[in-house]
XYZ file of C-alpha atoms in Angstrom:
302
model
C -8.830 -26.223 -1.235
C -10.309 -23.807 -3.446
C -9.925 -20.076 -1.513
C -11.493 -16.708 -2.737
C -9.736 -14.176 -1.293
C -11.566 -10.272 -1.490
C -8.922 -7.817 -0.942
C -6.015 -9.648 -2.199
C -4.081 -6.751 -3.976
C -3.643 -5.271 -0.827
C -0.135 -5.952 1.303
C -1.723 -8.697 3.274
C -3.474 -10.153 0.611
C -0.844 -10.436 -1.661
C 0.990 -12.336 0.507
C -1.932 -14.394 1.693
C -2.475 -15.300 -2.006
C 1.219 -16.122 -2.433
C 1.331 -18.271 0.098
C -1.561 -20.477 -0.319
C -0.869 -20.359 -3.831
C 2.975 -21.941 -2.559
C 0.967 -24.409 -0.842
C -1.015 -25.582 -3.600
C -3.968 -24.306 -2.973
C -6.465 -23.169 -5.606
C -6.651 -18.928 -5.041
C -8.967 -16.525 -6.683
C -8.903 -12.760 -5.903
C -11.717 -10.505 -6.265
C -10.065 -6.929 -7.249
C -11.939 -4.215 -8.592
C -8.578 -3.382 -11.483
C -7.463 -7.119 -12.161
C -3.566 -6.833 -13.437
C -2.482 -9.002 -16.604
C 0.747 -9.772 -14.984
C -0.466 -11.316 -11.384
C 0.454 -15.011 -10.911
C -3.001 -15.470 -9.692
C -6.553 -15.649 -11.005
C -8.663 -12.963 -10.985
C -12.095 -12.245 -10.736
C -13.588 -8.736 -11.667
C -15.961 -7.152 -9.076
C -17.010 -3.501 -7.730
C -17.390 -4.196 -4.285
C -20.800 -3.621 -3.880
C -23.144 -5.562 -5.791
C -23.839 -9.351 -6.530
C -22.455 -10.031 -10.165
C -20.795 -12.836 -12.407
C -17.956 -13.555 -9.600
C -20.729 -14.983 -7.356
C -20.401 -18.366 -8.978
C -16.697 -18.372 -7.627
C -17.888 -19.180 -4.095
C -19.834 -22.112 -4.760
C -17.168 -24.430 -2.679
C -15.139 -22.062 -1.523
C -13.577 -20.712 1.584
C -13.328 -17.244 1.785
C -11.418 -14.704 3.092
C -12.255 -11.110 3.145
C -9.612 -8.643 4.117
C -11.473 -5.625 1.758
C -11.159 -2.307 2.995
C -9.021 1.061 2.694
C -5.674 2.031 4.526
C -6.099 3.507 8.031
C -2.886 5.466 7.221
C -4.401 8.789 6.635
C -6.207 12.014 8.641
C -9.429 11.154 10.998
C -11.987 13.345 9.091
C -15.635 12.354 8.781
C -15.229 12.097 4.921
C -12.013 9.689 6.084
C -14.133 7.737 8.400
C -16.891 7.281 6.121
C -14.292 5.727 3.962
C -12.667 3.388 6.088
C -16.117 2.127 7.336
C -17.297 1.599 3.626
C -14.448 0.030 1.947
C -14.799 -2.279 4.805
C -18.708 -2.775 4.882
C -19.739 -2.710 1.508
C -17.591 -5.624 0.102
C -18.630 -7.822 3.214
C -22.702 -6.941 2.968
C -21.570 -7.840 -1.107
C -20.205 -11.141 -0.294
C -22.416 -12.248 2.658
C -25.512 -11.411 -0.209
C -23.629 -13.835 -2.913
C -22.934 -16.522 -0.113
C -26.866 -16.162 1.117
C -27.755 -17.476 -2.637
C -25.448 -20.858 -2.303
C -27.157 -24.134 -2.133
C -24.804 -24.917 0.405
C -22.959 -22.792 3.101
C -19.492 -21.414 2.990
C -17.326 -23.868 4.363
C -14.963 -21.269 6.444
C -15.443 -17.345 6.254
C -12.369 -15.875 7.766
C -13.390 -12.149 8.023
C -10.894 -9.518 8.734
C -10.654 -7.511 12.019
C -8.222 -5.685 13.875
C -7.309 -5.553 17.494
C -8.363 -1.469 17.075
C -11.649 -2.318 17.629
C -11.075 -2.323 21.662
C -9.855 1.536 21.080
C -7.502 3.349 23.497
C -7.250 0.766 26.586
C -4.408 1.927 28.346
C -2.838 -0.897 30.708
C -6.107 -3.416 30.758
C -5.550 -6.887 29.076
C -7.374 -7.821 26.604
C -8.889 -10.954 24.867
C -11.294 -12.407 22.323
C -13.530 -11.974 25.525
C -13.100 -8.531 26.311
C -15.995 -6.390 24.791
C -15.137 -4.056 22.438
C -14.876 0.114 22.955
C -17.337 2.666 22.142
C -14.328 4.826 20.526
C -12.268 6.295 18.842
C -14.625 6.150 15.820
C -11.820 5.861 13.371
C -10.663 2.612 15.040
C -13.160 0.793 17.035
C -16.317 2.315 15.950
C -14.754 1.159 11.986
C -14.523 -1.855 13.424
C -17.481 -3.094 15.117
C -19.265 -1.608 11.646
C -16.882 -3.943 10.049
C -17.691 -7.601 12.048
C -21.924 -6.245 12.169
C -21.674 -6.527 8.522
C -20.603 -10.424 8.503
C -23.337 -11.269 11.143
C -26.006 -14.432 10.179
C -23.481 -15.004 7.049
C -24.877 -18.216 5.195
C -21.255 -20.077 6.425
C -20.425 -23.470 8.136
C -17.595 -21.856 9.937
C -16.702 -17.940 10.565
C -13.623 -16.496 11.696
C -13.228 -13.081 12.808
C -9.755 -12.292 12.740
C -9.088 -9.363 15.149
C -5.513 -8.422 14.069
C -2.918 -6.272 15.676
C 0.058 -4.147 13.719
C 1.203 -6.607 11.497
C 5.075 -6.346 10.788
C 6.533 -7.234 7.444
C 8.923 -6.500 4.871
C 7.725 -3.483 2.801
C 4.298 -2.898 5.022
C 2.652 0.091 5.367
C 3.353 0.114 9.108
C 6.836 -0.796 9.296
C 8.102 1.310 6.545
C 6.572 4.153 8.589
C 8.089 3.155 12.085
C 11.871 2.586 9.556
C 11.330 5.981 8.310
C 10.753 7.945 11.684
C 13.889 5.825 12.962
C 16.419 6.641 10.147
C 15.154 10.418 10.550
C 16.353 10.553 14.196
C 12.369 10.865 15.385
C 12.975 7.021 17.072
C 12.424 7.854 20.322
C 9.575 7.190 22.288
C 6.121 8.731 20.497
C 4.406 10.819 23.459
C 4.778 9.007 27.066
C 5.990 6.256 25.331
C 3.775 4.161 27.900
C 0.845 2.700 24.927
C 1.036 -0.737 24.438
C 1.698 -1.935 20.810
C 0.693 -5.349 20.204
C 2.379 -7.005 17.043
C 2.638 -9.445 14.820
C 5.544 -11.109 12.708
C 3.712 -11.507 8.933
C 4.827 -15.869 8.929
C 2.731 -15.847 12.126
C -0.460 -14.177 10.554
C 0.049 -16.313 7.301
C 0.030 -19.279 9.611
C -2.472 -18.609 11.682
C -4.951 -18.110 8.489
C -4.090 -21.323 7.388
C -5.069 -23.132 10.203
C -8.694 -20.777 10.776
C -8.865 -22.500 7.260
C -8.724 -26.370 8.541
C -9.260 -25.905 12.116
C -12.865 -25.682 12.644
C -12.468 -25.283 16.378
C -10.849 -21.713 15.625
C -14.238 -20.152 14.652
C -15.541 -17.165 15.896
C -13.521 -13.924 17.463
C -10.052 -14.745 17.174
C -6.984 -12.296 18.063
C -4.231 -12.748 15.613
C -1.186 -11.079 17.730
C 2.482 -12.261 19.388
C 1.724 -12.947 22.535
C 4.190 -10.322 23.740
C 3.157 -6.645 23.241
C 5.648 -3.882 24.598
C 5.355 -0.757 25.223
C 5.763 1.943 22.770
C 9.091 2.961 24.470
C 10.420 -0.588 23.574
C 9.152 -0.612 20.919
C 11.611 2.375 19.639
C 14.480 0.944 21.575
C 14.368 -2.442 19.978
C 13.795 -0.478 16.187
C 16.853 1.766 16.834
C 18.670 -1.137 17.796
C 18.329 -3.002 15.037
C 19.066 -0.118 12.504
C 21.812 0.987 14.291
C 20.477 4.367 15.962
C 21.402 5.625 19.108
C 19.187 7.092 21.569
C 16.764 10.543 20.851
C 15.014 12.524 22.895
C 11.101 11.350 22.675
C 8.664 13.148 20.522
C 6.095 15.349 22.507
C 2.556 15.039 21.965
C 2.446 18.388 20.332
C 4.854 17.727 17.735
C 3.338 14.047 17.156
C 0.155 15.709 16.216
C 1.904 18.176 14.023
C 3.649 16.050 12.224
C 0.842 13.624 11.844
C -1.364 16.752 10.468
C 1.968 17.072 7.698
C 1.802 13.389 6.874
C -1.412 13.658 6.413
C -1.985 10.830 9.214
C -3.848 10.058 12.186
C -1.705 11.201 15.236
C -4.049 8.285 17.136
C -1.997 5.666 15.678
C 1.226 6.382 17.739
C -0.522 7.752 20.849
C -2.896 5.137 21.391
C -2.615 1.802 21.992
C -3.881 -1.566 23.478
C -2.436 -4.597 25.020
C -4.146 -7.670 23.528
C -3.399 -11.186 24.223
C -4.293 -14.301 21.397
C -5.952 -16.496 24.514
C -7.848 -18.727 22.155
C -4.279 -19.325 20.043
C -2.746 -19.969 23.549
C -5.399 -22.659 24.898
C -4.600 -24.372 21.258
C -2.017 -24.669 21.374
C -0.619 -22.604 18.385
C 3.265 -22.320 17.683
C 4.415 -18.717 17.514
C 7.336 -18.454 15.221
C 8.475 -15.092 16.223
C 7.551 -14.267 20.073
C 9.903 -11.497 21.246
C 9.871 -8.217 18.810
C 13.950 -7.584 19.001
C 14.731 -10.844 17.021
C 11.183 -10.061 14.784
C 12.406 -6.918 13.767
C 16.101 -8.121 13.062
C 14.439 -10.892 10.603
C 12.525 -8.877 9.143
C 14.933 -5.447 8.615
C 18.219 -7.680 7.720
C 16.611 -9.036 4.491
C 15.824 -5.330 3.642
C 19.663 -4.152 3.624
């Protein structure tokens, strides 16, 4: 199938385009600074308004995973960024779709699992209603799926999606670097839930939101085995041969999140979310437990 992808320089979206590309499908990518050398086409856009790349979705799924890295300091000017880079591109596409003859076949719309905020030990599925806060996560968030509401689409996917672990990701070159600078113990109580996923497992559960039309609506995209933050550290020491640290206070988590110019909330929250709808279908997780996850992922890196 044809497949305009929004986003598609980013980490995930390169290897979303990659892989459907693999697969034989036919991929476009939206990108606001198209590169000469990419192995895909490109289609010039700004993000905002209705232009020439319109005609690409005529017969097209889509899937939008626009928007900005969460990796930085919760500041209003921060916030207002996240929720734009997110908003505008969606309100953008949803406008081009809305002037189609016909709908959309599938709109898989980026989410993440954040959206449920800080939920301590509760668990949590595509039913569970989302938080009020914090407004970097969840409040970015429900901004995010509002925008794709009454899209002119046969079949829409919101893709709530939890840390995703791959090689070279923003999130696990973090969690490596804290490791290999002895700071791998537990992050605060170390009691958070962190719920995961292996990057084969997202690819794969894309594809099928893009031929399954029985997988519409909210969907979590995570292994159906969170830990806790405290394994979490165990099973990344183990696997890159540390031994056991004292854990990192709360204190210092915040200070050194305030030198890394980061959001301390990304270690000390956490929520425990469960892919139900994935479950009842029946879906085949490739990588379940986070110990052998990890040791695929980190052994291709040495």
């Amino acid at each position: 199938m044809k497949v305009v992808v929004a986003g598609g320089s980013g980490s995930l979206g390169r290897r979303l385009t990659a892989d459907l590309t693999r697969r034989g499908h036919d991929v476009v990518v939206l990108t606001r600074r198209p590169d000469r050398d990419s192995q895909h086409r490109q289609v010039s856009w700004d993000g905002r308004t209705v232009g020439a790349w319109a005609a690409e979705l005529d017969g097209a799924a889509v899937v939008n995973l626009s928007g900005a890295l969460v990796d930085r300091r919760p500041t209003p000017a921060n916030i207002e960024l996240l929720t734009t880079s997110r908003v505008e591109p969606t309100r953008a596409l949803a406008a081009a779709a809305a002037e189609l003859a016909r709908p959309v076949p599938v709109w898989v719309q980026a989410s993440t699992a954040a959206i449920y905020g800080d939920a301590g030990d509760a668990v949590l599925t595509e039913s569970s209603p989302p938080a009020d806060g914090p407004p970097q996560m969840a409040g970015v968030a429900r901004a995010w799926e509002a925008a794709v509401d009454g899209v002119h689409a046969a079949s829409v996917v919101v893709l709530r999606t939890s840390i995703v672990l791959d090689r070279d990701s923003p999130a696990l070159d973090r969690l490596l670097l804290l490791t290999r600078w002895g700071l791998g113990g537990r992050v605060g109580s170390g009691r958070q839930w962190v719920s995961w996923i292996h990057i084969e497992d997202w690819l794969a559960i894309v594809r099928a939101t893009l031929t399954d039309p029985s997988l519409s609506g909210v969907l979590i995209a995570s292994s159906p085995s969170p830990v806790r933050n405290s394994q979490l550290m165990a099973d990344l020491r183990a696997v890159v041969g540390r031994p056991p640290v004292p854990p990192t206070p709360t204190p210092v988590v915040r200070l050194g999140a305030l030198l890394l110019r980061t959001d301390p909330a990304l270690g000390l929250t956490g929520r425990r979310v469960l892919p139900a709808r994935l479950q009842a279908a029946g879906f085949d997780f490739a990588h379940v437990e986070l110990h052998s996850a990890l040791r695929d992922l980190i052994s291709t890196r040495r």
